[in-house]
Short mmCIF file of C-alpha atoms in Angstrom, two decimals:
data_model
loop_
_atom_site.label_atom_id
_atom_site.label_comp_id
_atom_site.label_asym_id
_atom_site.label_seq_id
_atom_site.Cartn_x
_atom_site.Cartn_y
_atom_site.Cartn_z
CA UNK A 104 18.53 -3.15 -10.86
CA UNK A 105 15.96 -5.85 -10.15
CA UNK A 106 15.70 -6.43 -13.88
CA UNK A 107 19.44 -6.59 -14.64
CA UNK A 108 20.94 -8.09 -11.46
CA UNK A 109 20.05 -11.03 -9.24
CA UNK A 110 17.64 -10.40 -6.39
CA UNK A 111 19.48 -12.92 -4.22
CA UNK A 112 22.62 -10.74 -4.01
CA UNK A 113 20.74 -7.92 -2.28
CA UNK A 114 18.66 -10.25 -0.06
CA UNK A 115 15.46 -8.53 -1.21
CA UNK A 116 16.61 -5.09 -0.15
CA UNK A 117 16.87 -2.19 -2.57
CA UNK A 118 20.01 -2.09 -4.70
CA UNK A 119 20.92 1.61 -4.93
CA UNK A 120 23.92 1.31 -7.26
CA UNK A 121 23.61 3.52 -10.34
CA UNK A 122 26.21 2.11 -12.71
CA UNK A 123 25.90 -0.92 -14.96
CA UNK A 124 29.18 -2.41 -13.67
CA UNK A 125 28.36 -5.73 -11.92
CA UNK A 126 31.10 -5.14 -9.32
CA UNK A 127 29.20 -2.09 -8.03
CA UNK A 128 26.19 -4.21 -7.13
CA UNK A 129 24.59 -4.51 -4.71
CA UNK A 130 24.85 -1.18 -2.94
CA UNK A 131 22.14 -2.05 -0.46
CA UNK A 132 19.65 0.35 1.08
CA UNK A 133 19.61 -1.62 4.32
CA UNK A 134 17.21 0.04 6.73
CA UNK A 135 13.86 -0.89 5.17
CA UNK A 136 12.28 -2.63 2.23
CA UNK A 137 10.85 -0.90 -0.79
CA UNK A 138 7.58 -2.50 -1.82
CA UNK A 139 6.78 -0.01 -4.63
CA UNK A 140 9.90 -1.10 -6.51
CA UNK A 141 8.52 -4.61 -6.82
CA UNK A 142 5.43 -3.25 -8.55
CA UNK A 143 7.62 -0.99 -10.71
CA UNK A 144 9.71 -4.02 -11.64
CA UNK A 145 6.61 -6.00 -12.63
CA UNK A 146 5.22 -3.28 -14.88
CA UNK A 147 8.72 -2.75 -16.30
CA UNK A 148 8.73 -6.43 -17.29
CA UNK A 149 5.33 -5.94 -18.95
CA UNK A 150 6.66 -3.05 -21.05
CA UNK A 151 6.37 0.16 -19.03
CA UNK A 152 10.03 1.11 -19.57
CA UNK A 153 9.92 4.92 -19.31
CA UNK A 154 9.34 7.08 -16.26
CA UNK A 155 6.22 8.52 -17.83
CA UNK A 156 4.71 5.11 -18.60
CA UNK A 157 5.50 3.92 -15.05
CA UNK A 158 3.67 6.94 -13.62
CA UNK A 159 0.66 6.45 -15.90
CA UNK A 160 0.36 2.72 -15.25
CA UNK A 161 0.82 3.12 -11.50
CA UNK A 162 -1.68 5.99 -11.30
CA UNK A 163 -4.35 4.16 -13.25
CA UNK A 164 -3.89 0.82 -11.48
CA UNK A 165 -2.73 1.43 -7.92
CA UNK A 166 -4.23 4.93 -7.72
CA UNK A 167 -7.63 3.80 -8.95
CA UNK A 168 -7.38 0.75 -6.71
CA UNK A 169 -6.75 3.04 -3.74
CA UNK A 170 -9.78 5.12 -4.68
CA UNK A 171 -11.85 1.93 -4.88
CA UNK A 172 -10.65 0.97 -1.37
CA UNK A 173 -11.67 4.43 -0.10
CA UNK A 174 -15.11 4.02 -1.69
CA UNK A 175 -15.53 0.46 -0.42
CA UNK A 176 -14.49 1.39 3.12
CA UNK A 177 -16.85 4.35 3.37
CA UNK A 178 -19.75 2.52 1.72
CA UNK A 179 -19.26 -0.33 4.17
CA UNK A 180 -19.12 1.96 7.20
CA UNK A 181 -21.79 4.47 6.08
CA UNK A 182 -23.58 4.30 2.72
CA UNK A 183 -22.66 4.47 -1.00
CA UNK A 184 -23.83 8.08 -1.41
CA UNK A 185 -21.58 9.28 1.38
CA UNK A 186 -18.75 7.15 -0.02
CA UNK A 187 -19.14 8.77 -3.44
CA UNK A 188 -19.07 12.28 -1.95
CA UNK A 189 -16.01 11.34 0.10
CA UNK A 190 -14.21 10.00 -2.98
CA UNK A 191 -15.03 13.17 -4.94
CA UNK A 192 -13.61 15.25 -2.11
CA UNK A 193 -10.50 13.08 -1.97
CA UNK A 194 -9.93 13.34 -5.73
CA UNK A 195 -10.41 17.11 -5.72
CA UNK A 196 -7.99 17.61 -2.82
CA UNK A 197 -4.76 18.15 -4.73
CA UNK A 198 -2.46 18.96 -1.80
CA UNK A 199 -3.23 16.05 0.48
CA UNK A 200 -4.43 13.31 -1.85
CA UNK A 201 -4.43 13.76 -5.62
CA UNK A 202 -0.79 14.79 -6.03
CA UNK A 203 0.31 11.62 -4.24
CA UNK A 204 -1.43 9.51 -6.85
CA UNK A 205 1.02 10.45 -9.57
CA UNK A 206 4.03 9.54 -7.40
CA UNK A 207 4.83 5.85 -7.82
CA UNK A 208 6.03 5.59 -4.21
CA UNK A 209 3.46 7.68 -2.32
CA UNK A 210 0.39 6.25 -4.06
CA UNK A 211 0.74 3.17 -1.86
CA UNK A 212 -0.05 5.07 1.34
CA UNK A 213 -3.78 5.21 0.60
CA UNK A 214 -3.78 1.56 -0.41
CA UNK A 215 -2.26 0.41 2.86
CA UNK A 216 -4.32 2.67 5.12
CA UNK A 217 -7.67 1.69 3.65
CA UNK A 218 -6.79 -1.98 3.05
CA UNK A 219 -5.78 -2.23 6.71
CA UNK A 220 -9.08 -0.70 7.83
CA UNK A 221 -11.01 -3.06 5.54
CA UNK A 222 -9.06 -6.03 6.90
CA UNK A 223 -10.13 -5.08 10.41
CA UNK A 224 -13.76 -5.03 9.31
CA UNK A 225 -13.36 -8.31 7.47
CA UNK A 226 -11.75 -10.07 10.42
CA UNK A 227 -14.60 -9.21 12.76
CA UNK A 228 -17.74 -11.16 12.09
CA UNK A 229 -17.21 -12.00 8.45
CA UNK A 230 -18.35 -15.31 7.03
CA UNK A 231 -15.03 -15.64 5.20
CA UNK A 232 -12.78 -15.48 8.25
CA UNK A 233 -9.94 -17.54 6.71
CA UNK A 234 -9.86 -15.38 3.58
CA UNK A 235 -9.69 -12.22 5.66
CA UNK A 236 -6.93 -13.71 7.84
CA UNK A 237 -4.90 -14.48 4.71
CA UNK A 238 -5.57 -11.03 3.22
CA UNK A 239 -4.64 -9.36 6.51
CA UNK A 240 -1.38 -11.33 6.69
CA UNK A 241 -0.54 -10.43 3.07
CA UNK A 242 -1.48 -6.79 3.65
CA UNK A 243 0.77 -6.42 6.67
CA UNK A 244 3.58 -8.39 5.03
CA UNK A 245 3.60 -5.92 2.13
CA UNK A 246 3.15 -2.98 4.51
CA UNK A 247 6.21 -3.90 6.57
CA UNK A 248 8.25 -4.30 3.38
CA UNK A 249 7.22 -0.77 2.43
CA UNK A 250 8.30 1.89 4.94
CA UNK A 251 8.80 1.02 8.59
CA UNK A 252 7.78 4.31 10.18
CA UNK A 253 4.61 4.40 8.09
CA UNK A 254 3.98 0.72 8.88
CA UNK A 255 4.15 1.40 12.62
CA UNK A 256 1.77 4.35 12.19
CA UNK A 257 -0.73 2.18 10.29
CA UNK A 258 -0.46 -0.65 12.82
CA UNK A 259 -1.01 1.75 15.74
CA UNK A 260 -3.93 3.45 13.98
CA UNK A 261 -5.45 0.11 12.95
CA UNK A 262 -5.09 -1.29 16.45
CA UNK A 263 -6.80 1.71 18.02
CA UNK A 264 -9.51 1.51 15.36
CA UNK A 265 -10.04 -2.20 16.08
CA UNK A 266 -10.29 -1.54 19.82
CA UNK A 267 -12.85 1.19 19.21
CA UNK A 268 -14.79 -0.91 16.73
CA UNK A 269 -14.89 -4.14 18.71
CA UNK A 270 -14.73 -2.95 22.33
CA UNK A 271 -18.43 -3.66 22.88
CA UNK A 272 -18.01 -7.17 21.49
CA UNK A 273 -15.08 -7.83 23.80
CA UNK A 274 -17.01 -6.49 26.77
CA UNK A 275 -19.85 -8.92 26.07
CA UNK A 276 -17.42 -11.87 26.14
CA UNK A 277 -16.77 -11.37 29.85
#
């Protein structure tokens, strides 16, 4: 629907109408955004027009990107060897990780969890503070356009993680 009908009529929310009749649009899914559909729209414009091609492109772009974020997070918090072992365990865990990476909606969960954790690390003590502020803003903007319950979970988890990570730094400021 993003490809065939104007985005302005649905105010950026998901148009759930199934028919091609313009009078049926928009049938708005009003209680949250749907960030994965924007990515699906972009790869549709670039030629991924079938369900199968959408799954393949999403798995090998977003899915591999998520795996890179997992590796980068664990290599930053521990070491690259541990990060590699962790990624191998993640990839081999079909029930809780791998099967989500062939679902064009669920693959984004790993991206947002690990990008949020990396943003917390980047914001604290990084030389590129402005870049990390911009990336954090963009990350949470996309996260809150994704799924609200999941967004609140990630914000709560990230906040608790930040408190645990930087509590000693805050104590020394007193």
